[in-house]
Coordinates of C-alpha atoms in Angstrom, one line a residue:
M1 CA 10.9 19.0 12.1
I2 CA 7.2 18.1 11.8
L3 CA 4.5 20.0 12.9
R4 CA 1.1 17.8 13.7
L5 CA -1.5 20.5 13.4
R6 CA -5.0 20.7 15.2
S7 CA -7.7 18.3 13.0
D8 CA -10.1 21.2 13.3
A9 CA -7.2 23.8 11.9
D10 CA -8.5 26.2 9.5
P11 CA -7.3 25.5 5.7
H12 CA -6.6 28.8 5.1
E13 CA -4.4 29.5 8.2
R14 CA -2.6 26.3 7.2
Q15 CA -1.9 27.9 3.7
R16 CA -0.7 31.2 5.1
L17 CA 1.8 29.2 7.5
V18 CA 2.9 27.2 4.3
T19 CA 3.5 30.0 2.8
V20 CA 5.5 31.8 5.6
L21 CA 7.7 28.7 6.1
R22 CA 8.4 28.5 2.3
D23 CA 9.4 32.6 2.3
Y24 CA 11.9 31.4 5.1
G25 CA 13.2 29.2 2.1
L26 CA 12.4 26.1 3.9
E27 CA 11.3 23.1 2.1
V28 CA 8.1 22.1 3.4
T29 CA 5.8 18.9 2.5
V30 CA 2.1 19.1 3.4
L31 CA 0.1 16.0 4.4
T32 CA -3.8 16.1 4.6
D33 CA -5.7 13.0 3.7
G34 CA -4.9 10.3 5.3
G35 CA -5.3 11.6 9.3
V36 CA -4.4 14.7 11.3
P37 CA -2.7 17.5 8.8
V38 CA 0.7 17.8 9.3
I39 CA 3.6 19.7 7.7
G40 CA 7.2 18.4 7.4
I41 CA 10.1 21.0 7.4
N42 CA 13.2 20.3 5.8
G43 CA 15.6 22.6 6.9
R44 CA 18.9 22.7 8.8
G45 CA 20.2 24.9 11.4
L46 CA 16.9 26.1 12.4
P47 CA 17.4 28.1 15.8
E48 CA 15.3 26.5 18.9
A49 CA 13.4 29.1 19.5
F50 CA 12.2 28.8 16.0
A51 CA 10.6 25.3 16.9
D52 CA 9.2 27.0 20.0
D53 CA 7.4 30.0 18.3
L54 CA 5.7 27.3 16.0
A55 CA 4.5 25.5 18.8
R56 CA 2.9 28.3 20.3
L57 CA 0.6 28.7 17.2
P58 CA -3.1 28.2 17.8
I59 CA -3.3 25.7 15.0
V60 CA -0.3 23.6 16.1
E61 CA -1.0 20.5 18.1
A62 CA 2.7 19.3 18.5
V63 CA 6.1 19.7 17.1
V64 CA 7.8 16.3 16.6
A65 CA 11.4 15.9 15.9
S66 CA 11.8 12.6 14.8
G67 CA 15.4 10.9 15.1
K68 CA 14.0 8.4 12.2
A69 CA 15.5 8.6 8.6
Y70 CA 12.1 8.3 7.7
R71 CA 10.7 11.3 9.1
L72 CA 7.2 11.6 7.5
A73 CA 6.6 7.7 7.6
A74 CA 7.2 7.9 11.6
R75 CA 4.6 6.7 14.0
A76 CA 5.3 9.9 16.0
V77 CA 3.8 12.1 13.0
R78 CA 0.3 10.5 13.2
P79 CA 0.1 8.4 16.8
E80 CA -3.5 7.5 15.7
G81 CA -2.2 5.9 12.4
T82 CA -3.4 6.7 8.9
V83 CA -6.2 5.5 7.5
V84 CA -6.3 5.2 3.3
Q85 CA -9.5 5.6 1.7
V86 CA -10.5 3.7 -1.3
G87 CA -13.8 4.6 -2.7
S88 CA -16.0 3.3 0.7
V89 CA -12.9 1.1 1.7
R90 CA -11.0 2.0 4.4
I91 CA -7.5 0.3 4.9
G92 CA -6.2 1.1 8.2
G93 CA -9.2 0.5 10.5
R94 CA -10.0 -2.2 12.3
D95 CA -11.9 -4.3 9.7
P96 CA -9.6 -6.2 7.8
V97 CA -9.4 -5.4 3.8
V98 CA -9.2 -8.3 1.1
I99 CA -7.6 -7.6 -2.1
A100 CA -8.1 -10.4 -4.4
G101 CA -8.0 -11.4 -8.2
P102 CA -5.8 -13.0 -10.6
C103 CA -2.0 -12.3 -10.8
T104 CA -2.2 -11.3 -14.6
V105 CA -5.3 -10.4 -16.7
E106 CA -5.4 -13.4 -19.4
S107 CA -9.0 -12.3 -21.3
R108 CA -12.1 -10.6 -20.7
E109 CA -14.2 -14.1 -19.6
Q110 CA -11.2 -14.9 -17.1
L111 CA -11.2 -11.8 -15.2
I112 CA -14.7 -11.0 -15.3
R113 CA -15.7 -14.5 -14.2
T114 CA -12.9 -14.0 -11.1
A115 CA -14.1 -10.6 -10.3
E116 CA -18.0 -11.8 -9.6
A117 CA -16.3 -14.6 -7.7
V118 CA -14.3 -12.8 -5.4
R119 CA -16.8 -9.9 -4.8
E120 CA -18.9 -13.0 -3.9
A121 CA -16.5 -14.3 -1.6
G122 CA -16.1 -11.3 0.5
A123 CA -12.9 -9.7 -1.3
T124 CA -13.2 -5.5 -1.1
L125 CA -11.1 -4.6 -3.9
L126 CA -10.0 -6.6 -6.9
R127 CA -6.5 -6.9 -8.1
G128 CA -5.2 -8.0 -11.5
G129 CA -1.7 -7.1 -13.4
A130 CA -2.2 -5.6 -17.0
F131 CA 1.7 -4.9 -17.1
K132 CA 3.8 -7.8 -15.6
P133 CA 7.3 -7.8 -14.8
R134 CA 8.7 -10.9 -15.3
T135 CA 12.2 -12.7 -15.0
S136 CA 12.5 -14.2 -18.5
P137 CA 11.7 -11.9 -21.4
Y138 CA 9.9 -14.7 -23.3
S139 CA 7.2 -15.2 -20.4
F140 CA 3.9 -13.9 -20.8
Q141 CA 3.9 -10.0 -19.9
G142 CA 0.3 -8.9 -19.8
L143 CA -2.0 -7.5 -22.2
G144 CA -0.9 -3.5 -21.3
E145 CA -3.8 -1.1 -21.9
R146 CA -6.3 -3.8 -23.0
G147 CA -5.8 -5.4 -19.9
L148 CA -6.7 -1.8 -18.1
E149 CA -9.6 -1.6 -20.2
L150 CA -10.7 -4.9 -18.7
L151 CA -10.0 -3.9 -15.3
A152 CA -12.4 -0.8 -15.5
E153 CA -15.1 -3.3 -17.0
A154 CA -15.0 -5.5 -14.3
R155 CA -14.9 -2.4 -11.7
E156 CA -17.9 -1.2 -13.3
R157 CA -19.7 -4.6 -13.1
T158 CA -18.6 -5.6 -9.5
G159 CA -17.9 -2.3 -7.7
L160 CA -14.9 -3.3 -6.8
P161 CA -11.8 -0.6 -7.0
I162 CA -9.2 -1.9 -8.7
V163 CA -5.4 -2.4 -7.8
T164 CA -3.0 -2.7 -10.6
E165 CA 0.8 -2.7 -10.9
V166 CA 2.7 0.3 -12.6
L167 CA 6.1 -0.8 -14.2
D168 CA 8.0 2.1 -15.2
T169 CA 7.6 6.0 -15.2
E170 CA 6.4 6.3 -18.9
H171 CA 3.0 4.1 -17.8
V172 CA 2.2 6.2 -14.8
E173 CA -0.3 8.5 -16.4
L174 CA -1.8 5.8 -18.4
V175 CA -2.3 3.5 -15.3
A176 CA -3.7 6.4 -13.3
Q177 CA -6.1 6.9 -15.7
Y178 CA -7.9 3.5 -14.7
A179 CA -6.8 2.4 -11.5
D180 CA -7.9 3.2 -8.1
V181 CA -4.7 2.1 -6.2
L182 CA -1.1 2.1 -8.1
Q183 CA 0.7 -1.0 -6.8
I184 CA 4.7 -0.4 -6.9
G185 CA 6.0 -3.8 -7.0
S186 CA 8.9 -5.3 -5.1
R187 CA 11.4 -5.0 -8.2
N188 CA 10.4 -1.3 -8.1
M189 CA 10.4 -0.6 -4.4
M190 CA 13.4 1.6 -4.6
N191 CA 13.4 2.9 -8.2
F192 CA 12.8 6.4 -6.9
A193 CA 12.4 8.2 -10.2
L194 CA 8.9 6.1 -10.4
L195 CA 8.2 6.5 -6.9
R196 CA 8.3 10.3 -7.3
K197 CA 6.1 10.3 -10.4
V198 CA 3.7 7.8 -8.7
A199 CA 3.4 10.2 -5.5
A200 CA 2.4 13.3 -8.1
T201 CA -0.6 11.3 -9.2
G202 CA -2.3 11.9 -5.4
K203 CA -3.8 8.2 -6.2
P204 CA -3.6 5.5 -3.2
V205 CA -0.2 3.6 -3.5
L206 CA 0.4 0.2 -2.5
L207 CA 4.2 -0.2 -2.0
K208 CA 5.4 -3.7 -1.7
R209 CA 8.6 -4.7 0.2
G210 CA 11.6 -5.5 -2.0
F211 CA 12.4 -9.1 -1.5
A212 CA 16.0 -8.2 -0.3
A213 CA 15.0 -4.8 1.6
T214 CA 15.3 -4.1 5.0
V215 CA 12.4 -3.0 7.1
E216 CA 14.3 0.7 7.2
E217 CA 14.8 0.7 3.1
W218 CA 11.2 -0.3 2.8
L219 CA 10.2 2.8 5.4
L220 CA 12.5 5.0 3.5
A221 CA 11.0 4.2 0.1
A222 CA 7.5 5.1 1.5
E223 CA 9.1 8.2 2.6
Y224 CA 10.0 9.3 -1.0
L225 CA 6.0 9.0 -1.5
L226 CA 4.9 11.1 1.3
A227 CA 7.9 13.5 0.5
G228 CA 6.1 13.9 -2.5
G229 CA 2.9 15.1 -1.0
N230 CA 1.3 11.7 -0.8
D231 CA 0.0 10.2 2.4
Q232 CA -2.2 7.4 0.6
V233 CA 0.3 4.5 1.3
V234 CA -0.3 1.2 1.9
L235 CA 2.1 -1.0 2.7
C236 CA 2.7 -4.6 1.4
E237 CA 4.9 -7.5 3.4
R238 CA 5.0 -10.2 0.3
G239 CA 8.1 -12.2 1.8
V240 CA 12.0 -11.9 1.4
R241 CA 14.4 -14.1 -0.1
G242 CA 15.5 -16.9 2.2
F243 CA 17.9 -19.9 2.2
D244 CA 15.1 -22.7 2.1
P245 CA 13.7 -23.5 -1.7
A246 CA 10.9 -25.1 0.2
T247 CA 8.8 -22.0 -0.5
R248 CA 9.2 -19.3 -2.9
F249 CA 9.9 -16.9 -0.4
M250 CA 10.3 -16.3 3.4
L251 CA 7.2 -14.3 4.8
D252 CA 8.3 -12.2 7.3
L253 CA 5.7 -11.7 9.6
N254 CA 7.6 -9.9 12.2
A255 CA 7.5 -7.3 10.2
V256 CA 4.0 -6.2 10.6
P257 CA 3.9 -5.5 14.3
L258 CA 7.2 -4.1 14.0
V259 CA 6.1 -1.6 11.2
R260 CA 3.0 -1.1 13.1
Q261 CA 5.2 0.3 16.2
L262 CA 7.8 2.0 13.8
S263 CA 5.4 3.7 11.3
H264 CA 1.7 5.2 11.2
L265 CA 0.8 3.8 7.5
P266 CA -1.3 0.8 7.2
V267 CA 0.2 -2.7 6.7
I268 CA -1.3 -5.5 4.7
V269 CA 0.3 -8.9 3.8
D270 CA 0.6 -10.9 0.8
P271 CA 0.8 -14.8 1.3
S272 CA 0.6 -15.6 -2.0
H273 CA 4.2 -14.2 -3.0
G274 CA 5.1 -15.0 0.5
T275 CA 4.7 -18.8 0.3
G276 CA 4.1 -19.5 -3.5
L277 CA 2.0 -22.6 -2.5
R278 CA -1.5 -22.4 -2.5
E279 CA -1.9 -25.0 0.6
L280 CA -0.1 -22.5 2.8
V281 CA -2.1 -19.3 1.9
P282 CA -5.1 -20.1 4.0
A283 CA -2.7 -20.8 6.6
M284 CA -0.5 -17.8 6.6
S285 CA -3.5 -15.1 6.0
L286 CA -4.7 -15.9 9.5
A287 CA -1.3 -15.5 11.1
A288 CA -0.9 -12.2 8.9
I289 CA -4.2 -10.8 10.4
A290 CA -3.3 -12.7 14.3
A291 CA 0.0 -10.3 13.9
G292 CA -1.7 -7.4 13.0
A293 CA -2.2 -6.8 9.4
H294 CA -4.6 -4.4 8.3
G295 CA -5.5 -7.0 5.2
L296 CA -4.5 -9.1 2.7
I297 CA -3.8 -9.0 -1.1
V298 CA -4.2 -12.7 -2.6
E299 CA -4.0 -14.3 -5.7
V300 CA -7.3 -15.8 -6.9
H301 CA -8.0 -17.6 -10.1
I302 CA -11.1 -19.5 -11.5
E303 CA -8.9 -22.5 -12.5
P304 CA -5.8 -21.8 -10.7
E305 CA -3.9 -25.0 -12.6
A306 CA -4.6 -23.1 -16.2
A307 CA -3.5 -19.7 -14.8
L308 CA -0.6 -18.4 -17.2
V309 CA 1.1 -16.8 -14.5
D310 CA 1.9 -18.0 -10.5
G311 CA -0.9 -20.7 -10.9
R312 CA 1.0 -22.4 -8.4
Q313 CA 0.2 -20.0 -5.6
S314 CA -3.3 -19.1 -6.7
I315 CA -6.2 -20.4 -4.7
D316 CA -9.7 -20.7 -5.9
P317 CA -12.8 -18.4 -5.2
T318 CA -14.2 -21.2 -2.5
T319 CA -11.0 -21.0 -0.6
L320 CA -10.9 -17.3 -0.5
A321 CA -14.6 -17.3 0.8
D322 CA -13.5 -19.7 3.6
V323 CA -10.3 -17.4 4.4
V324 CA -12.3 -14.2 4.5
R325 CA -14.7 -15.9 7.2
R326 CA -11.7 -17.0 9.1
I327 CA -9.8 -13.8 9.1
R328 CA -12.8 -11.9 10.2
S329 CA -13.3 -14.5 13.2
V330 CA -9.6 -14.0 14.0
R331 CA -10.0 -10.3 14.1
D332 CA -13.0 -10.5 16.1
A333 CA -10.8 -12.9 18.6
I334 CA -7.8 -10.9 19.3
E335 CA -7.4 -7.7 21.0
E336 CA -6.2 -4.7 19.1
P337 CA -2.0 -4.9 18.9
V338 CA 0.0 -2.2 20.9
T339 CA 0.9 0.0 18.5
V340 CA 3.2 2.8 20.6

């Protein structure tokens, strides 16, 4: 059961309600940051009269009985949608956000130059991997904490909030000290211990879809974060594994309008991983915004051919500037997608 509270609900009355519900022995989750306040109640066999009594409380706007397995992530919980705030950047509003930067932090010069270039090109957040999951144990794994320090320096110089991936539970506290947004990568989408620990930080989370995950599995992974009391969650479609080796993955843009119907969480698209080919990134960026995405996460390198990781799918800052200009035009040209 979900209680959608009035937006002007008194915080003290809300806390008293939570206390009473917990005294009943119910498991209660409170979401307050991304939109209208929401209370999730996990309890079986509650009498119908109990829901009716709750609906009559002055601070309760509606009692929502979701038939979805992902109760807190369902669109009915917040029909108006959730906006995730990262500094001055709003993810989930009308204006598309652009998260850009190198796949991996390689050196101070590489990162600072790229950060300054993506800021000039119109990016609103900086991405960069300090810890990298690699298929081969012999591939470059990132600079670790030194990479986080460099990301923090780049933020200081450019003013761009930073997005970086956390790979395992033992690094959550360390990464949270530096990052503005914690990224859960495709390989870790169903690492439930990691999801729980990341949720507990209270930091905004970028949750990438697993490359073999259904949309429902993706939303249930988000439910772990929400059930942990963290509604600052951004979904990221990054492509699923297909049968055609012509591209790295199959970028599933069907998922964007579908997820916007099913969930109140904002959704962005990663055309870099979704295609694996820099020549396709601009076109798929435009298509993503046209499909209703709230933004993009794009790999950008000052010298893509010299990148230590994923250079083939990285664009240069000049191309990024063109992409930013064109997605704004697309956003202005289309009507807001239907989200009922």
